Amino acid sequence: MPRYARSEREALVDLMLELGPDAPTVNEGWTTRDLAAHLVVRERRPDAAGGIVLPPLRGYAERVRRRVAARPWAELVGLVRRPPLWSPVSNPLTDELANTLEFFIHHEDVRRAATGWQPRDLPAGLRARLWKPASLLARAALRRFPADLLVQAPGHGELSVGRGGERLRLVGSPGELALFLSGRQRVARVQVDGSAGLADRLRHASLGL
């Protein structure tokens, strides 16, 4: 069985080493050093990782992340490349489920911050693997969006979300939809069909978890 989480991790680490610690990412204000520190905290600091999604813990998580980011670059990236076996999100039982989407998105965060980037031709298996988390992101991120919104990944599936109202359609490959729905609309190659005003609202909505 292909290990897409591992291959995306390795590709991201190789790219970060090639670009260095000060390269930009799609995440505004974050360099590759900041991103690497985020990944280390997520996998190795369960006391702080909750702050990634829980607002009351974000201050503590950010302080921990900044301390981690101060490590030497080669050491920091090495920690990303070699996750601990005890990590709740990166052990052999959870790695593929917990990290395929995570490392795909962050790999693209670095790739798409560079001038002249182009979408990758992803393996069919990876596209299929990304559809389920992309559909879950759609349900979570768009459940209150004021439209009858149809999300389609041709060849993989579709779902309807939103609070109802005017019809809107969001179409793309699973990977592009995942990027769009995680708040990276400006770099995601998707198609939005519907009224111009509602489509623009979707393209600039605060999405992600």
Short mmCIF file of N, CA and C in Angstrom, two decimals, residues 115-187:
data_model
loop_
_atom_site.label_atom_id
_atom_site.label_comp_id
_atom_site.label_asym_id
_atom_site.label_seq_id
_atom_site.Cartn_x
_atom_site.Cartn_y
_atom_site.Cartn_z
N THR A 115 7.60 31.71 -7.00
CA THR A 115 7.20 32.27 -8.28
C THR A 115 7.18 31.18 -9.36
N GLY A 116 6.12 31.17 -10.17
CA GLY A 116 6.06 30.26 -11.30
C GLY A 116 5.64 28.85 -10.96
N TRP A 117 5.07 28.63 -9.79
CA TRP A 117 4.66 27.27 -9.43
C TRP A 117 3.54 26.79 -10.37
N GLN A 118 3.45 25.47 -10.49
CA GLN A 118 2.39 24.83 -11.25
C GLN A 118 1.84 23.67 -10.43
N PRO A 119 0.55 23.36 -10.56
CA PRO A 119 0.00 22.20 -9.85
C PRO A 119 0.72 20.92 -10.25
N ARG A 120 0.87 20.03 -9.30
CA ARG A 120 1.46 18.73 -9.59
C ARG A 120 0.43 17.79 -10.21
N ASP A 121 0.91 16.84 -10.98
CA ASP A 121 0.06 15.75 -11.47
C ASP A 121 0.11 14.65 -10.42
N LEU A 122 -0.85 14.66 -9.51
CA LEU A 122 -0.82 13.74 -8.38
C LEU A 122 -1.16 12.32 -8.80
N PRO A 123 -0.58 11.32 -8.13
CA PRO A 123 -0.98 9.93 -8.39
C PRO A 123 -2.48 9.75 -8.13
N ALA A 124 -3.09 8.87 -8.89
CA ALA A 124 -4.52 8.62 -8.73
C ALA A 124 -4.85 8.19 -7.31
N GLY A 125 -3.98 7.39 -6.71
CA GLY A 125 -4.22 6.92 -5.35
C GLY A 125 -4.21 8.06 -4.34
N LEU A 126 -3.33 9.03 -4.52
CA LEU A 126 -3.30 10.16 -3.61
C LEU A 126 -4.53 11.04 -3.79
N ARG A 127 -4.94 11.26 -5.03
CA ARG A 127 -6.16 12.03 -5.26
C ARG A 127 -7.35 11.37 -4.56
N ALA A 128 -7.45 10.04 -4.70
CA ALA A 128 -8.54 9.32 -4.05
C ALA A 128 -8.44 9.42 -2.54
N ARG A 129 -7.22 9.33 -1.99
CA ARG A 129 -7.03 9.40 -0.55
C ARG A 129 -7.41 10.76 0.01
N LEU A 130 -7.24 11.82 -0.79
CA LEU A 130 -7.53 13.17 -0.31
C LEU A 130 -9.01 13.53 -0.35
N TRP A 131 -9.81 12.75 -1.07
CA TRP A 131 -11.21 13.13 -1.20
C TRP A 131 -11.96 13.08 0.13
N LYS A 132 -11.77 12.03 0.92
CA LYS A 132 -12.53 11.94 2.16
C LYS A 132 -12.22 13.10 3.11
N PRO A 133 -10.93 13.39 3.40
CA PRO A 133 -10.70 14.55 4.28
C PRO A 133 -11.15 15.87 3.66
N ALA A 134 -11.08 15.98 2.32
CA ALA A 134 -11.58 17.20 1.69
C ALA A 134 -13.09 17.33 1.89
N SER A 135 -13.81 16.22 1.79
CA SER A 135 -15.26 16.27 2.00
C SER A 135 -15.59 16.60 3.45
N LEU A 136 -14.80 16.09 4.39
CA LEU A 136 -15.02 16.43 5.79
C LEU A 136 -14.72 17.91 6.05
N LEU A 137 -13.69 18.43 5.41
CA LEU A 137 -13.40 19.86 5.52
C LEU A 137 -14.57 20.68 5.00
N ALA A 138 -15.14 20.24 3.87
CA ALA A 138 -16.28 20.97 3.29
C ALA A 138 -17.44 21.03 4.27
N ARG A 139 -17.75 19.90 4.89
CA ARG A 139 -18.87 19.87 5.83
C ARG A 139 -18.61 20.78 7.04
N ALA A 140 -17.37 20.79 7.51
CA ALA A 140 -17.05 21.60 8.68
C ALA A 140 -16.95 23.09 8.34
N ALA A 141 -16.29 23.41 7.23
CA ALA A 141 -16.01 24.80 6.92
C ALA A 141 -17.18 25.54 6.30
N LEU A 142 -18.08 24.81 5.63
CA LEU A 142 -19.13 25.46 4.85
C LEU A 142 -20.54 25.24 5.39
N ARG A 143 -20.65 24.63 6.57
CA ARG A 143 -21.98 24.28 7.06
C ARG A 143 -22.85 25.51 7.29
N ARG A 144 -22.24 26.66 7.56
CA ARG A 144 -23.03 27.88 7.79
C ARG A 144 -22.98 28.85 6.61
N PHE A 145 -22.37 28.43 5.53
CA PHE A 145 -22.28 29.36 4.39
C PHE A 145 -23.67 29.59 3.81
N PRO A 146 -24.02 30.84 3.52
CA PRO A 146 -25.41 31.16 3.13
C PRO A 146 -25.70 30.85 1.67
N ALA A 147 -25.70 29.57 1.33
CA ALA A 147 -26.01 29.15 -0.03
C ALA A 147 -26.35 27.67 -0.02
N ASP A 148 -26.94 27.23 -1.10
CA ASP A 148 -27.10 25.80 -1.37
C ASP A 148 -25.88 25.42 -2.19
N LEU A 149 -24.86 24.93 -1.53
CA LEU A 149 -23.53 24.79 -2.13
C LEU A 149 -23.24 23.34 -2.47
N LEU A 150 -22.99 23.08 -3.74
CA LEU A 150 -22.63 21.75 -4.21
C LEU A 150 -21.12 21.70 -4.41
N VAL A 151 -20.46 20.79 -3.71
CA VAL A 151 -19.01 20.60 -3.82
C VAL A 151 -18.77 19.33 -4.63
N GLN A 152 -18.04 19.46 -5.74
CA GLN A 152 -17.83 18.33 -6.63
C GLN A 152 -16.35 18.11 -6.90
N ALA A 153 -15.95 16.84 -6.81
CA ALA A 153 -14.62 16.40 -7.23
C ALA A 153 -14.86 15.35 -8.31
N PRO A 154 -14.87 15.74 -9.58
CA PRO A 154 -15.21 14.80 -10.65
C PRO A 154 -14.41 13.51 -10.58
N GLY A 155 -15.13 12.39 -10.64
CA GLY A 155 -14.50 11.08 -10.55
C GLY A 155 -14.33 10.57 -9.14
N HIS A 156 -14.64 11.42 -8.15
CA HIS A 156 -14.46 11.03 -6.75
C HIS A 156 -15.73 11.14 -5.92
N GLY A 157 -16.50 12.18 -6.13
CA GLY A 157 -17.73 12.32 -5.37
C GLY A 157 -18.21 13.75 -5.31
N GLU A 158 -19.31 13.95 -4.64
CA GLU A 158 -19.86 15.28 -4.45
C GLU A 158 -20.70 15.29 -3.18
N LEU A 159 -20.94 16.49 -2.66
CA LEU A 159 -21.79 16.63 -1.49
C LEU A 159 -22.41 18.00 -1.49
N SER A 160 -23.53 18.14 -0.78
CA SER A 160 -24.21 19.42 -0.65
C SER A 160 -24.04 19.93 0.77
N VAL A 161 -23.69 21.19 0.89
CA VAL A 161 -23.48 21.81 2.20
C VAL A 161 -24.06 23.22 2.17
N GLY A 162 -23.96 23.91 3.29
CA GLY A 162 -24.45 25.27 3.39
C GLY A 162 -25.81 25.34 4.06
N ARG A 163 -26.23 26.57 4.34
CA ARG A 163 -27.49 26.80 5.04
C ARG A 163 -28.68 26.84 4.10
N GLY A 164 -28.43 26.78 2.80
CA GLY A 164 -29.52 26.87 1.84
C GLY A 164 -29.64 28.26 1.27
N GLY A 165 -30.38 28.33 0.17
CA GLY A 165 -30.56 29.62 -0.49
C GLY A 165 -30.14 29.52 -1.94
N GLU A 166 -29.44 30.54 -2.40
CA GLU A 166 -29.00 30.57 -3.79
C GLU A 166 -28.02 29.43 -4.08
N ARG A 167 -28.11 28.91 -5.29
CA ARG A 167 -27.28 27.77 -5.69
C ARG A 167 -25.86 28.23 -6.03
N LEU A 168 -24.87 27.47 -5.57
CA LEU A 168 -23.47 27.74 -5.87
C LEU A 168 -22.78 26.40 -6.03
N ARG A 169 -21.81 26.34 -6.95
CA ARG A 169 -21.11 25.08 -7.18
C ARG A 169 -19.60 25.31 -7.10
N LEU A 170 -18.93 24.44 -6.33
CA LEU A 170 -17.48 24.48 -6.18
C LEU A 170 -16.92 23.19 -6.74
N VAL A 171 -16.05 23.30 -7.75
CA VAL A 171 -15.56 22.12 -8.47
C VAL A 171 -14.04 22.13 -8.49
N GLY A 172 -13.45 20.97 -8.23
CA GLY A 172 -12.00 20.85 -8.31
C GLY A 172 -11.57 19.44 -7.99
N SER A 173 -10.30 19.16 -8.18
CA SER A 173 -9.76 17.87 -7.77
C SER A 173 -9.72 17.82 -6.25
N PRO A 174 -9.64 16.64 -5.64
CA PRO A 174 -9.63 16.57 -4.17
C PRO A 174 -8.53 17.40 -3.53
N GLY A 175 -7.34 17.41 -4.11
CA GLY A 175 -6.26 18.19 -3.53
C GLY A 175 -6.52 19.68 -3.60
N GLU A 176 -7.02 20.15 -4.73
CA GLU A 176 -7.31 21.58 -4.87
C GLU A 176 -8.45 21.99 -3.95
N LEU A 177 -9.45 21.13 -3.82
CA LEU A 177 -10.54 21.42 -2.89
C LEU A 177 -10.04 21.48 -1.45
N ALA A 178 -9.14 20.56 -1.09
CA ALA A 178 -8.59 20.57 0.27
C ALA A 178 -7.86 21.87 0.55
N LEU A 179 -7.10 22.35 -0.42
CA LEU A 179 -6.40 23.62 -0.23
C LEU A 179 -7.39 24.77 -0.10
N PHE A 180 -8.38 24.80 -0.96
CA PHE A 180 -9.39 25.86 -0.91
C PHE A 180 -10.11 25.86 0.43
N LEU A 181 -10.54 24.69 0.87
CA LEU A 181 -11.36 24.58 2.08
C LEU A 181 -10.56 24.74 3.36
N SER A 182 -9.24 24.68 3.26
CA SER A 182 -8.40 24.92 4.44
C SER A 182 -7.96 26.37 4.54
N GLY A 183 -8.58 27.24 3.72
CA GLY A 183 -8.30 28.67 3.80
C GLY A 183 -7.25 29.17 2.84
N ARG A 184 -6.88 28.35 1.86
CA ARG A 184 -5.86 28.74 0.89
C ARG A 184 -6.49 29.02 -0.47
N GLN A 185 -7.60 29.75 -0.44
CA GLN A 185 -8.35 29.97 -1.67
C GLN A 185 -7.53 30.64 -2.76
N ARG A 186 -6.63 31.54 -2.38
CA ARG A 186 -5.93 32.32 -3.41
C ARG A 186 -4.96 31.49 -4.24
N VAL A 187 -4.58 30.30 -3.75
CA VAL A 187 -3.65 29.47 -4.52
C VAL A 187 -4.29 28.18 -5.01
#
